[in-house]
Coordinates of C-alpha atoms in Angstrom, one line a residue:
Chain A
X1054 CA -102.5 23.9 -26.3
X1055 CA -102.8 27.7 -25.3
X1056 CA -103.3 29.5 -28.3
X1057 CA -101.7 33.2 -28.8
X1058 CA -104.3 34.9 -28.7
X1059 CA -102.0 38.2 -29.3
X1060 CA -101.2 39.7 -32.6
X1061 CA -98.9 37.9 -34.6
X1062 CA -97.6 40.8 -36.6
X1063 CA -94.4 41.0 -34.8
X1064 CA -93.5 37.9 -36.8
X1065 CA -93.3 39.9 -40.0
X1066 CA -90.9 42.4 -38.6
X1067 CA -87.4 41.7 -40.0
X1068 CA -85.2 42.3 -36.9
X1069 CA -81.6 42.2 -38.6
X1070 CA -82.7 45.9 -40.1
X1071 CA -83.1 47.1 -36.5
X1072 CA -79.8 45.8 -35.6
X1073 CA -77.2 48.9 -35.7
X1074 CA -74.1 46.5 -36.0
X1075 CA -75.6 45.5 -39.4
X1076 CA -73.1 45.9 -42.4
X1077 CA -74.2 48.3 -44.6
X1078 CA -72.4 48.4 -47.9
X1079 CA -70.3 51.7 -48.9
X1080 CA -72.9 52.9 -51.9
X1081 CA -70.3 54.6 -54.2
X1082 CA -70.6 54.9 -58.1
X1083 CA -73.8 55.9 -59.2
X1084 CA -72.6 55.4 -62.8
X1085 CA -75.2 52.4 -63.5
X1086 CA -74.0 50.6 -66.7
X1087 CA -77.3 49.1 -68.4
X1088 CA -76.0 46.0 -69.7
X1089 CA -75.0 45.6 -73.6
X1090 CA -77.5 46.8 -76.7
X1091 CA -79.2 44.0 -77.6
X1092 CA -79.9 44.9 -80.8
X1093 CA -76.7 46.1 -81.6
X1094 CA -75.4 42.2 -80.6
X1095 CA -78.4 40.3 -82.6
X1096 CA -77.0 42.1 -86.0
X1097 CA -73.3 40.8 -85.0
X1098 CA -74.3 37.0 -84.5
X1099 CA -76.5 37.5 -87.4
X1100 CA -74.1 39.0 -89.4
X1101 CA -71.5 35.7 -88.3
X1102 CA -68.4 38.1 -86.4
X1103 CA -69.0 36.3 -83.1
X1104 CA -65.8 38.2 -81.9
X1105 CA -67.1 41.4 -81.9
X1106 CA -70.3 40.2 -80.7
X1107 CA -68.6 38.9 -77.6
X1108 CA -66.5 42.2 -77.2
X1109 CA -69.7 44.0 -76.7
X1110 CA -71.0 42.1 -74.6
X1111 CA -68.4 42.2 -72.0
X1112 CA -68.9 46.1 -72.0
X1113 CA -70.8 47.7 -69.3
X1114 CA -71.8 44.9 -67.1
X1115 CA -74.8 45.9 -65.2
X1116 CA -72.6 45.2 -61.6
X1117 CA -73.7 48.3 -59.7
X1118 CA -77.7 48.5 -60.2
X1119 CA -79.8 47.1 -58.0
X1120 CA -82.7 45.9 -60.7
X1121 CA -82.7 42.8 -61.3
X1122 CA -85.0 42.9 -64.6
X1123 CA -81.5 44.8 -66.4
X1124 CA -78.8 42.1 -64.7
X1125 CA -81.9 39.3 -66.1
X1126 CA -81.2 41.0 -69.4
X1127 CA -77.6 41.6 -69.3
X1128 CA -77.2 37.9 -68.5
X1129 CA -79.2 36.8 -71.4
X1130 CA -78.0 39.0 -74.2
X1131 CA -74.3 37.4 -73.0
X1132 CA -75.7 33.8 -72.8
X1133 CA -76.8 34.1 -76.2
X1134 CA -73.5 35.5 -77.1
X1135 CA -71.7 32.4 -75.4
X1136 CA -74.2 29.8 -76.6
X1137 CA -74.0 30.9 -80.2
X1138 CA -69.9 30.6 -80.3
X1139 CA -68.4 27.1 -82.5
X1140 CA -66.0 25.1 -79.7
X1141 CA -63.1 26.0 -81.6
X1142 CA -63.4 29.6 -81.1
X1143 CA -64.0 29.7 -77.5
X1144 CA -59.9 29.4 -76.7
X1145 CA -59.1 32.7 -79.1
X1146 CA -61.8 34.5 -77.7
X1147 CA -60.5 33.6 -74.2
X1148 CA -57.1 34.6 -74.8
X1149 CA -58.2 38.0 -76.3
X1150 CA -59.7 39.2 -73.1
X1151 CA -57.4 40.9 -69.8
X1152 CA -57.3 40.1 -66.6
X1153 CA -60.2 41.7 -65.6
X1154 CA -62.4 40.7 -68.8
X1155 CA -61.5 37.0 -68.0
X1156 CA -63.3 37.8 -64.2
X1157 CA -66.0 39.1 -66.3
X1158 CA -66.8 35.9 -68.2
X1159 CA -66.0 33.4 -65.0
X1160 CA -68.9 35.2 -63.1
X1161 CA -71.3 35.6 -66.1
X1162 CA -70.6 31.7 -66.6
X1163 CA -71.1 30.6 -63.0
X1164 CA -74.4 32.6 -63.4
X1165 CA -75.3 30.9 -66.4
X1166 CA -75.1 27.4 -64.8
X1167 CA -77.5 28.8 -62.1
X1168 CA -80.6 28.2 -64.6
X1169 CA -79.3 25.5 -66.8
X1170 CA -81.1 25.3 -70.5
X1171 CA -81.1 22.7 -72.9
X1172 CA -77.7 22.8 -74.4
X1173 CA -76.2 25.6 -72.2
X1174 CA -74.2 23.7 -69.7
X1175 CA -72.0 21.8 -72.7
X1176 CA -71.2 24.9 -74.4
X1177 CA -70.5 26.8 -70.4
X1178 CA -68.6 24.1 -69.3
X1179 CA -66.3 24.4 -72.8
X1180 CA -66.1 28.0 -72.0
X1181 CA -65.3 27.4 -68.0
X1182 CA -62.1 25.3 -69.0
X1183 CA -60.4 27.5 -71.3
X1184 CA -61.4 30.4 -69.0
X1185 CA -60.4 28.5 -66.2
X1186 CA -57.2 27.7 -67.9
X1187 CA -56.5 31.4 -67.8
X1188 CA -57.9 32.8 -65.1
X1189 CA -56.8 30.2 -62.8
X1190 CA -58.5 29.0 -59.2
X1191 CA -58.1 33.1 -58.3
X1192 CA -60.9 34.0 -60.9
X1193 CA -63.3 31.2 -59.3
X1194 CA -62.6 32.6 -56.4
X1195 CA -63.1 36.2 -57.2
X1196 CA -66.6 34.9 -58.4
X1197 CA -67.4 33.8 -54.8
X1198 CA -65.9 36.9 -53.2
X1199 CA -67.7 39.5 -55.3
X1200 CA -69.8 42.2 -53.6
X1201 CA -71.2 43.3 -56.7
X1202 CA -72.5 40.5 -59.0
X1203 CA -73.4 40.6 -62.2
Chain B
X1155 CA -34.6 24.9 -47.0
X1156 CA -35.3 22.8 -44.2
X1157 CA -38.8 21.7 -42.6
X1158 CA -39.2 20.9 -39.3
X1159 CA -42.4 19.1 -38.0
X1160 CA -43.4 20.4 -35.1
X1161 CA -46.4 18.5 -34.3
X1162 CA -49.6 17.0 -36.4
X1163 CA -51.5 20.1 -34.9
X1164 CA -51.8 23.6 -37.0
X1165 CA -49.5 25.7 -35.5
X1166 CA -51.7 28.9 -34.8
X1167 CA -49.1 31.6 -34.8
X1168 CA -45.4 31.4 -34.0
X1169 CA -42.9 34.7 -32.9
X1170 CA -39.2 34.3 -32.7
X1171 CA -36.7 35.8 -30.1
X1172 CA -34.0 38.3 -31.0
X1173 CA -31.4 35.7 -31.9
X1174 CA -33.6 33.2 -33.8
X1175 CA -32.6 30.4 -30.7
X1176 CA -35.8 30.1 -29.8
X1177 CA -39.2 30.0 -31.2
X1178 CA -43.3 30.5 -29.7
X1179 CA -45.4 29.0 -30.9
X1180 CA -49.2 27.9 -30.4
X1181 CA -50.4 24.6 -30.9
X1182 CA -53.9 25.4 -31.9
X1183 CA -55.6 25.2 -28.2
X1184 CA -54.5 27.4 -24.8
X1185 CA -51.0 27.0 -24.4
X1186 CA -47.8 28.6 -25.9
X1187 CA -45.3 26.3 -26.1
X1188 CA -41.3 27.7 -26.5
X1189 CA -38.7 26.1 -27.9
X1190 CA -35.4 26.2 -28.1
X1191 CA -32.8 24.9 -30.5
X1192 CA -30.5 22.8 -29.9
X1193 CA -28.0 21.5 -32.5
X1194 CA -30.2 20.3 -35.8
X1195 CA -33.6 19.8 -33.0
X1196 CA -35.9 21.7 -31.7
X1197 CA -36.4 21.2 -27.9
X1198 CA -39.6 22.5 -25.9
X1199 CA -38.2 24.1 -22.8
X1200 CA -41.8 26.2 -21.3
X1201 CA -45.0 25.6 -21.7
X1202 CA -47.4 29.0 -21.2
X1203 CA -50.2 28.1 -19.4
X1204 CA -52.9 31.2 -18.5
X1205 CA -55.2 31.6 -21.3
X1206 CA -58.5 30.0 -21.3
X1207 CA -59.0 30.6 -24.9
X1208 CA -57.2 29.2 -28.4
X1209 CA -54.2 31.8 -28.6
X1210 CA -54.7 33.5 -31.5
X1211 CA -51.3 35.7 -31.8
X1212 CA -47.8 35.9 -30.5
X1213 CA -45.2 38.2 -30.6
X1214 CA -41.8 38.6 -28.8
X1215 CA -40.1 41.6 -28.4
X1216 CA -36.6 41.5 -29.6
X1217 CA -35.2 43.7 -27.6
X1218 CA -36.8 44.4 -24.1
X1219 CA -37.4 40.1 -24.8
X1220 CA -41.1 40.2 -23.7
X1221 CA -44.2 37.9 -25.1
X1222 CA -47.1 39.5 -25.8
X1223 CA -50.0 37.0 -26.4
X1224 CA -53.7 37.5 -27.2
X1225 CA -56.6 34.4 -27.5
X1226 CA -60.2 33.8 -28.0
X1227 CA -60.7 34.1 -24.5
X1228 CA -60.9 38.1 -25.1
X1229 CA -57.5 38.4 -22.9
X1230 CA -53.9 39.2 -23.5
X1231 CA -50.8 38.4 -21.4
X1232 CA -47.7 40.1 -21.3
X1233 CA -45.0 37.9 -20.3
X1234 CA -41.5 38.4 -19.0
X1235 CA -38.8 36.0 -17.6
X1236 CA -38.0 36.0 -14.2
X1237 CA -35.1 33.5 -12.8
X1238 CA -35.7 31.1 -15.8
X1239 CA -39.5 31.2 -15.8
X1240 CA -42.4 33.4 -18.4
X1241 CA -44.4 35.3 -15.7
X1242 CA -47.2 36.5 -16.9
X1243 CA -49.1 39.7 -16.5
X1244 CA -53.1 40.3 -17.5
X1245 CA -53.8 43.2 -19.6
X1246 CA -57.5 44.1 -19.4
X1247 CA -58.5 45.1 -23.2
X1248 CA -62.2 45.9 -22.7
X1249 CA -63.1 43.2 -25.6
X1250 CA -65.9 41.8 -25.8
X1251 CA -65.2 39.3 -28.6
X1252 CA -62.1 37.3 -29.1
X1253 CA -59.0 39.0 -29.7
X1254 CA -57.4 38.1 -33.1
X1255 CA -53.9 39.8 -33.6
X1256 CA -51.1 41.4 -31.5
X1257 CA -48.3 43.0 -32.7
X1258 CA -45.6 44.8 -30.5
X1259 CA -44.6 48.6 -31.7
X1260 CA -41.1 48.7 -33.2
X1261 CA -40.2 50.6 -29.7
X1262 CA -41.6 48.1 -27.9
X1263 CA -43.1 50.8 -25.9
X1264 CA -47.0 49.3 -26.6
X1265 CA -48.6 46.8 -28.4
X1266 CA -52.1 46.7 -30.6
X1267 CA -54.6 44.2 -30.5
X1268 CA -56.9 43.3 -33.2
X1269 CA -60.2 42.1 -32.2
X1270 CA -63.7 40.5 -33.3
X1271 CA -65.5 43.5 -31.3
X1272 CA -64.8 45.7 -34.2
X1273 CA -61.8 47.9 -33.2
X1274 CA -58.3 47.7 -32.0
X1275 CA -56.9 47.8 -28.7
X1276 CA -53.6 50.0 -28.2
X1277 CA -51.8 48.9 -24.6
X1278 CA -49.3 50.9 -23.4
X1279 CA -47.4 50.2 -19.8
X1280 CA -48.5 53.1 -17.0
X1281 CA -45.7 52.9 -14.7
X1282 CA -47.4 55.1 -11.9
X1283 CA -49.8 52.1 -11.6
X1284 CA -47.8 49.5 -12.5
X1285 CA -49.9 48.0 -15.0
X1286 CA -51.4 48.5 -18.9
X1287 CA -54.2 50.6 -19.8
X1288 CA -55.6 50.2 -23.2
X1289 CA -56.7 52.5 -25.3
X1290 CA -59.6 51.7 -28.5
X1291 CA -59.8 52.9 -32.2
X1292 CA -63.4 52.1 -32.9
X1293 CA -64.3 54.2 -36.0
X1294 CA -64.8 53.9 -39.1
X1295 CA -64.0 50.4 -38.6
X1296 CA -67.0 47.7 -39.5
X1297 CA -65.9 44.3 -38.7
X1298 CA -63.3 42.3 -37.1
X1299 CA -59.7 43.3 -37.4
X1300 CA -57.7 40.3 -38.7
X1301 CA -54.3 41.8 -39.1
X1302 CA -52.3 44.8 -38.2
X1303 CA -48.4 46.3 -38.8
X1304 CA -47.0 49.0 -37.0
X1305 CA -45.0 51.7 -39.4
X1306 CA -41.6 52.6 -38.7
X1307 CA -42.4 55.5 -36.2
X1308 CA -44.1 53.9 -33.6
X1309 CA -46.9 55.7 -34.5
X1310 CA -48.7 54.9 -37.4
X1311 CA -50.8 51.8 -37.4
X1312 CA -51.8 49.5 -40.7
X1313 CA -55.1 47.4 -39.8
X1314 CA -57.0 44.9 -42.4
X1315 CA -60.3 43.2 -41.7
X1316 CA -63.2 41.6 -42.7
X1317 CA -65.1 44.9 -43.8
X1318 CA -62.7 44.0 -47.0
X1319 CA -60.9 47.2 -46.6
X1320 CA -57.2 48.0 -45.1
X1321 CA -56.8 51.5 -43.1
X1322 CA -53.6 53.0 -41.8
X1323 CA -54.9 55.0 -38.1
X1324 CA -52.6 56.6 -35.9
X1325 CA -51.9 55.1 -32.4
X1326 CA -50.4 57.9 -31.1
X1327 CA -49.8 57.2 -27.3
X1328 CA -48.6 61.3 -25.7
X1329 CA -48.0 59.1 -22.5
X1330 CA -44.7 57.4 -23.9
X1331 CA -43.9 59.4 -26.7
X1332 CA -43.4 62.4 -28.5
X1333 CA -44.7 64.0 -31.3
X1334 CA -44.1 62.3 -34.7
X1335 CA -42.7 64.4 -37.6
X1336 CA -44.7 64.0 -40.6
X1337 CA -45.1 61.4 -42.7
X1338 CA -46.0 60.7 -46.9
X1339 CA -49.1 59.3 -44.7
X1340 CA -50.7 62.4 -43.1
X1341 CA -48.9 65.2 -40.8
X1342 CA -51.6 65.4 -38.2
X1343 CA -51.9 62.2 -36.5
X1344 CA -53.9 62.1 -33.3
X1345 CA -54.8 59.1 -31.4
X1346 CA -57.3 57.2 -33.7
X1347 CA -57.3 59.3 -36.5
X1348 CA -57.7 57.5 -40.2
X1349 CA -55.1 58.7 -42.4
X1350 CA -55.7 56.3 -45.4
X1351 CA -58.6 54.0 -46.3
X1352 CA -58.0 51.4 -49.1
X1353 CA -60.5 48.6 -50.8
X1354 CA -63.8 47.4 -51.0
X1355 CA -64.8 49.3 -54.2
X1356 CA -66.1 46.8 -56.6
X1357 CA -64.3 43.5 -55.7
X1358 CA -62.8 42.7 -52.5
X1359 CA -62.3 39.9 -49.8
X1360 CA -61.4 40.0 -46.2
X1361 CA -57.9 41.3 -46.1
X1362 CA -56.0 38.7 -44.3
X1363 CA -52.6 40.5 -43.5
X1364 CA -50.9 43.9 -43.9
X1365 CA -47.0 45.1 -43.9
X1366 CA -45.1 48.1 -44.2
X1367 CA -42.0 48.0 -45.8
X1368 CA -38.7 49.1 -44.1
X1369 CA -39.2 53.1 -44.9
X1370 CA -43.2 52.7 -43.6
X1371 CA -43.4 54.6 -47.9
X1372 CA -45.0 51.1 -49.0
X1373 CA -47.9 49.3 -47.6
X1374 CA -49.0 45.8 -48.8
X1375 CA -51.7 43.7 -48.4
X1376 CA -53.7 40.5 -49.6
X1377 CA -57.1 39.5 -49.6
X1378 CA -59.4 36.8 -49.5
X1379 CA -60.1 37.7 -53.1
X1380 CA -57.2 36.1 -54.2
X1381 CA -55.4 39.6 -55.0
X1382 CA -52.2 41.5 -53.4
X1383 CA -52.1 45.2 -53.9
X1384 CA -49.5 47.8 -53.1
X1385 CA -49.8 51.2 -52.3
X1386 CA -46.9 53.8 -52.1
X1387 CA -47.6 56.7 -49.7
X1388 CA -45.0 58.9 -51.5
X1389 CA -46.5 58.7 -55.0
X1390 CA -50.1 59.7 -54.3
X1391 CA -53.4 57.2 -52.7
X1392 CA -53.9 54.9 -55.6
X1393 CA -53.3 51.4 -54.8
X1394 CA -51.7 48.6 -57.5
X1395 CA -53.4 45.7 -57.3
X1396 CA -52.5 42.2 -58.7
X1397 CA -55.3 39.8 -59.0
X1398 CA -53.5 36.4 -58.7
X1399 CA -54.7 32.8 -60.6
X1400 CA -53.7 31.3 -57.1
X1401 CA -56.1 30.7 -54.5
X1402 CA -55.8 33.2 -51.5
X1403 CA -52.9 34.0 -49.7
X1404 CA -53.3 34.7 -46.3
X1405 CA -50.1 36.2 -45.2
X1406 CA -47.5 38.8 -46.8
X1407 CA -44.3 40.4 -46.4
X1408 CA -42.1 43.1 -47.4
X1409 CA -38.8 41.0 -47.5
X1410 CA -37.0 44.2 -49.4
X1411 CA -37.9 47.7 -50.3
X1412 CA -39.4 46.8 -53.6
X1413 CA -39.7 43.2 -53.1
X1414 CA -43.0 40.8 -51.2
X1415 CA -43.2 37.7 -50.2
X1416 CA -46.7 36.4 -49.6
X1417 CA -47.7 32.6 -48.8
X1418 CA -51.6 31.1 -48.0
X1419 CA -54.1 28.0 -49.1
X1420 CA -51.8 27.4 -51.9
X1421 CA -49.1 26.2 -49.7
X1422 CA -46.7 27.8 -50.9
X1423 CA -44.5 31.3 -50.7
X1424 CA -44.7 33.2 -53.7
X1425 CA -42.5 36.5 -54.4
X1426 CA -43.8 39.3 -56.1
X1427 CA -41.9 42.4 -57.1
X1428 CA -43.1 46.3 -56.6
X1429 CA -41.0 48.5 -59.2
X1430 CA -40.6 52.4 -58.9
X1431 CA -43.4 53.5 -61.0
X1432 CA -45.8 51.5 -58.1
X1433 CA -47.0 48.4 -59.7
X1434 CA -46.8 45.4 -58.7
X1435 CA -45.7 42.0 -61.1
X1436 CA -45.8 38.2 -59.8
X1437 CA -42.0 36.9 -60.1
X1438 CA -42.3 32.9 -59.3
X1439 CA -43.4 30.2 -56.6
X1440 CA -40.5 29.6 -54.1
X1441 CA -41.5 26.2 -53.8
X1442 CA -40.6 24.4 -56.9
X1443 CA -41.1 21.3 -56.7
X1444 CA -38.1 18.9 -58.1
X1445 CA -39.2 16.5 -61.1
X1446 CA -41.2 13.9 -59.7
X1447 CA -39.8 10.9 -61.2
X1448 CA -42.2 8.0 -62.5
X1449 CA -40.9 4.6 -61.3
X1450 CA -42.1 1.3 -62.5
X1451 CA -44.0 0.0 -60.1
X1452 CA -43.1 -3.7 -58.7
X1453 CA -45.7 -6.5 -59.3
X1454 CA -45.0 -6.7 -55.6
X1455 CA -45.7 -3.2 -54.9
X1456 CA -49.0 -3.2 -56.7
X1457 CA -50.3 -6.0 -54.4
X1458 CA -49.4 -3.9 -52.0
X1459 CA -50.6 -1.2 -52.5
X1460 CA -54.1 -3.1 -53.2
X1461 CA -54.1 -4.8 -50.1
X1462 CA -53.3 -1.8 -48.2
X1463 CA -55.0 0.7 -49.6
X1464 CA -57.2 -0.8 -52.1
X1465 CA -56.1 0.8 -55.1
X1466 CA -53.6 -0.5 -58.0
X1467 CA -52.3 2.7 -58.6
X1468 CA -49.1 4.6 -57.5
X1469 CA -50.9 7.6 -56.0
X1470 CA -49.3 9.3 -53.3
X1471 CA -51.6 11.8 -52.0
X1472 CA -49.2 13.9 -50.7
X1473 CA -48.6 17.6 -51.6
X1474 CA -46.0 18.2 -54.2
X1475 CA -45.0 21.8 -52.0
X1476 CA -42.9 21.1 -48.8
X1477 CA -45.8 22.8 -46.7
X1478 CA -49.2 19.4 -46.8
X1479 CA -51.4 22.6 -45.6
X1480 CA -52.2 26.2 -45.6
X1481 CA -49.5 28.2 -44.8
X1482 CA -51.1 30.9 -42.0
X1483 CA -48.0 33.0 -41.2
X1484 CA -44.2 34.4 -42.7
X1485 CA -42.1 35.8 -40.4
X1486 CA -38.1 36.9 -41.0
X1487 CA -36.1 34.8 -40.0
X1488 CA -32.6 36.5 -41.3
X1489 CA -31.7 40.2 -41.5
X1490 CA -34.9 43.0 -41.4
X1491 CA -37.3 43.9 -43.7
X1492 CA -35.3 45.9 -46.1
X1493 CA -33.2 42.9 -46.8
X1494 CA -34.1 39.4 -45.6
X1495 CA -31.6 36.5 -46.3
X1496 CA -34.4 33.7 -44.8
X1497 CA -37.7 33.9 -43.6
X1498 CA -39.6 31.3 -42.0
X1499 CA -43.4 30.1 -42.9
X1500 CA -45.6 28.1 -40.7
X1501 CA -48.8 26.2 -41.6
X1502 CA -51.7 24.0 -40.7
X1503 CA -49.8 21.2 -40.9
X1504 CA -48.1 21.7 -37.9
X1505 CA -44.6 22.2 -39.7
X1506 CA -42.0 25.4 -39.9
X1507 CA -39.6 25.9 -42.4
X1508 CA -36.8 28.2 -43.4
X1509 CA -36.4 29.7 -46.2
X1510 CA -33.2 30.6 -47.6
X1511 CA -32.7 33.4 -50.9
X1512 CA -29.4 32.9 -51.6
X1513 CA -30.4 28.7 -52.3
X1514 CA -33.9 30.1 -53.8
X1515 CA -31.9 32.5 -56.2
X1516 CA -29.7 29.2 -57.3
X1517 CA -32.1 26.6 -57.9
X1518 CA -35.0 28.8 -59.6
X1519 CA -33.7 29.9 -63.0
X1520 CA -33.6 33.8 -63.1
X1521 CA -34.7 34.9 -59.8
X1522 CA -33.3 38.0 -58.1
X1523 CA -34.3 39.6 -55.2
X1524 CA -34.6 43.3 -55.7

């Protein structure tokens, strides 16, 4: 076999950013939210009003940055959140959110069955069906159809 | 409401003539096949044979009663009938991906054409050279154009596609028209101007299809994101959008001034309702399906039923809706599109069906078409 005795390094160019049909996203809102205080919710759950807890941890989703290490957070502080809820308050919790809170906890759900845990898909799944049950197959499909993800 | 099956292929895209006696449609490959009625059937009197690509829109010209069709093979055709047969005639759009949408102007003085190569093709007819020359509307757009409505005043020019937002250009043609007044839209309008640019902030989806409502004040669209928004040109830029529990709906309709009907993968039409202060509210699925009532099944049925299909239970598989697949297009069928008394929905199930309001307002409790 002839061997390529020519530099290789063209393989390591990524030709899809040379390409000036690419799609470039519109870059609008700099307001980065940084994801909810995570002190703030250990004192709720600690304290037992898992309402308010939840509440919180819906605010300022982390959906515009581009740093994964705050969405990692973000994600974990509302996992705990979820995790931490009794079965039979999952439904009034649901029902206390809007239209766009309900979106909210469909895509922070799908991402917490990304990286199953011990007892986290039981609990996710609970919360999937009464979410589900309000939200409806649009939610799951606003999940898939997101640009910016949480 | 009654359901015609056409064939077992998805019909593509359909377009009626003036007086609703004959219907165009495409039966997913190369052909358009026309039919006309005839009593309670539906009988195929031409077959339209020139594309070499799937057709991928239709439309028929009410008035001057020309076809205008455009397919994958980057081509469209205008048609006319000459001594009982469609000629056709080639219009060269300078695409180089397929073309995805056609829509006639409500003049019928030119037609656009949405394509896959990123813009949109305007086609007027240059009589001095006896044929069409196109004209492109290339920026700002990103992606392909799925879907496109032409306002009121022959000018103005709704387009959504797969960059997830919806724009409203101006197709001004100064060849076969005159200067439009102004609008709630913009008062300068030359050709391929953007005069509003909706979406893609936070969520969005590919928007799927566009329409103006009767006045061209009100544009609607959906989206692949399972939503339908409204935006009134008259009362300021900011859309109202619905984000629907349905999966998404692929086609929408002003069927009355403040009133939308909008059908996709649920497979059925839904009708929401746009009040005066702009926002938009779900009203009710037009497809309601009666009670389904359980029988006892026969000990002869059940071994049936094994036998045949190897299961002891009464499960029909079909659809409960009257449509078994995505519905791709609505059309009006009866009156115009500040009051429709039936419009008509085609799917991939190969079937058509007519909708009628004044039976939808007496079977489903509480419904009134504003």
């Amino acid at each position: 076999m002839a061997k390529n005795t020519l530099s290789s390094r063209f393989r390591k160019l990524d030709i899809d950013e040379f390409d000036e049909n690419k799609f470039v996203d519109d870059h609008d809102e700099p307001v980065d939210n940084q994801g909810p205080d995570g002190a703030e919710i250990d004192n709720l759950i600690r304290q037992g009003d898992m309402m308010t807890a939840f509440h919180i941890a819906l605010r300022n989703p982390p959906v515009n940055t581009k740093n994964p290490a705050i969405k990692e957070r973000a994600l974990a502080i509302v996992l705990r959140v979820l995790t931490s809820f009794k079965s039979s308050d999952i439904e009034p919790a649901v029902k206390s959110l809007d239209r766009s809170g309900v979106d909210l906890l469909m895509k922070y759900i799908y991402r917490g069955f990304e990286k199953p845990s011990d007892n986290s898909s039981a609990i996710l799944l609970q919360w999937h069906e009464k979410a589900f049950a309000v939200g409806g197959l649009g939610s799951i499909v606003r999940v898939l159809t997101a640009r910016k993800t949480v | 409401m009654s359901l015609h099956q056409f064939l077992l292929e998805p019909i593509t895209c359909h377009a009626w003539n003036r007086d609703r006696t004959q219907i165009a449609i495409s039966p997913n490959n190369h052909e358009v096949h026309i039919y006309q009625k005839s009593g309670n059937q539906w009988v195929k009197s031409h077959e339209l044979k020139e594309h070499n690509g799937h057709i991928t829109g239709i439309d028929w010209a009410p008035k001057s009663d020309r076809i205008v069709t455009c397919g994958a093979d980057r081509n469209a055709y205008v048609w006319s009938l000459k001594d009982g047969v469609w000629k056709p005639t080639l219009v060269i759009l300078r695409i180089n991906r397929a073309a995805t949408f056609v829509k006639w102007s409500p003049l019928e003085n030119k037609f656009a054409v949405g394509s896959g190569a990123r813009l949109i093709s305007v086609c007027y007819f240059e009589s001095d050279n006896d044929w069409w020359v196109s004209k492109h509307i290339k920026k700002p757009i990103r992606s392909t154009v799925l879907s496109l409505d032409w306002h009121p005043n022959n000018v103005l020019l709704a387009a959504g596609s797969c960059d997830f937002k919806c724009r409203v250009f101006s197709a001004y043609i100064k060849e076969v028209e005159e200067k439009p007044g102004p609008t709630p839209w913009g008062s300068k309008m030359p050709f391929g101007a953007v005069l509003a640019e909706f979406g893609g902030a936070g969520g969005g989806g590919w928007v799927h299809s566009v329409s103006f409502s009767s006045s061209g004040n009100r544009l609607a669209w959906v989206s692949h994101d399972s939503t339908v928004t409204v935006v009134d040109g008259t009362k300021g830029s900011t859309p109202s959008q619905l984000k629907t529990e349905f999966l998404p709906l692929l086609s929408v309709l002003f069927i009355s001034e403040n009133s939308v009907v909008a059908a996709g993968h649920d497979c059925c039409p839904m009708l929401f309702r746009c009040d005066d202060g702009g926002s938009l509210t779900f009203v009710s699925k037009l497809d309601l399906p009666k009670a389904s009532i359980t029988r006892n099944i026969s000990a002869m049925e059940r071994f049936r039923n094994m036998d045949k299909r190897a299961t002891t239970e009464d499960r029909n598989t079909a659809l409960e809706t009257l449509h078994q697949n995505s519905i791709t297009q609505v059309s009006i069928y009866e009156g115009d599109q500040s009051d429709c008394r039936k419009f008509c929905t085609t799917g991939i199930d190969g079937a058509m069906t007519i909708w009628d309001f004044k039976s939808l307002e007496a079977s489903i409790q509480g419904l009134r078409i504003m």
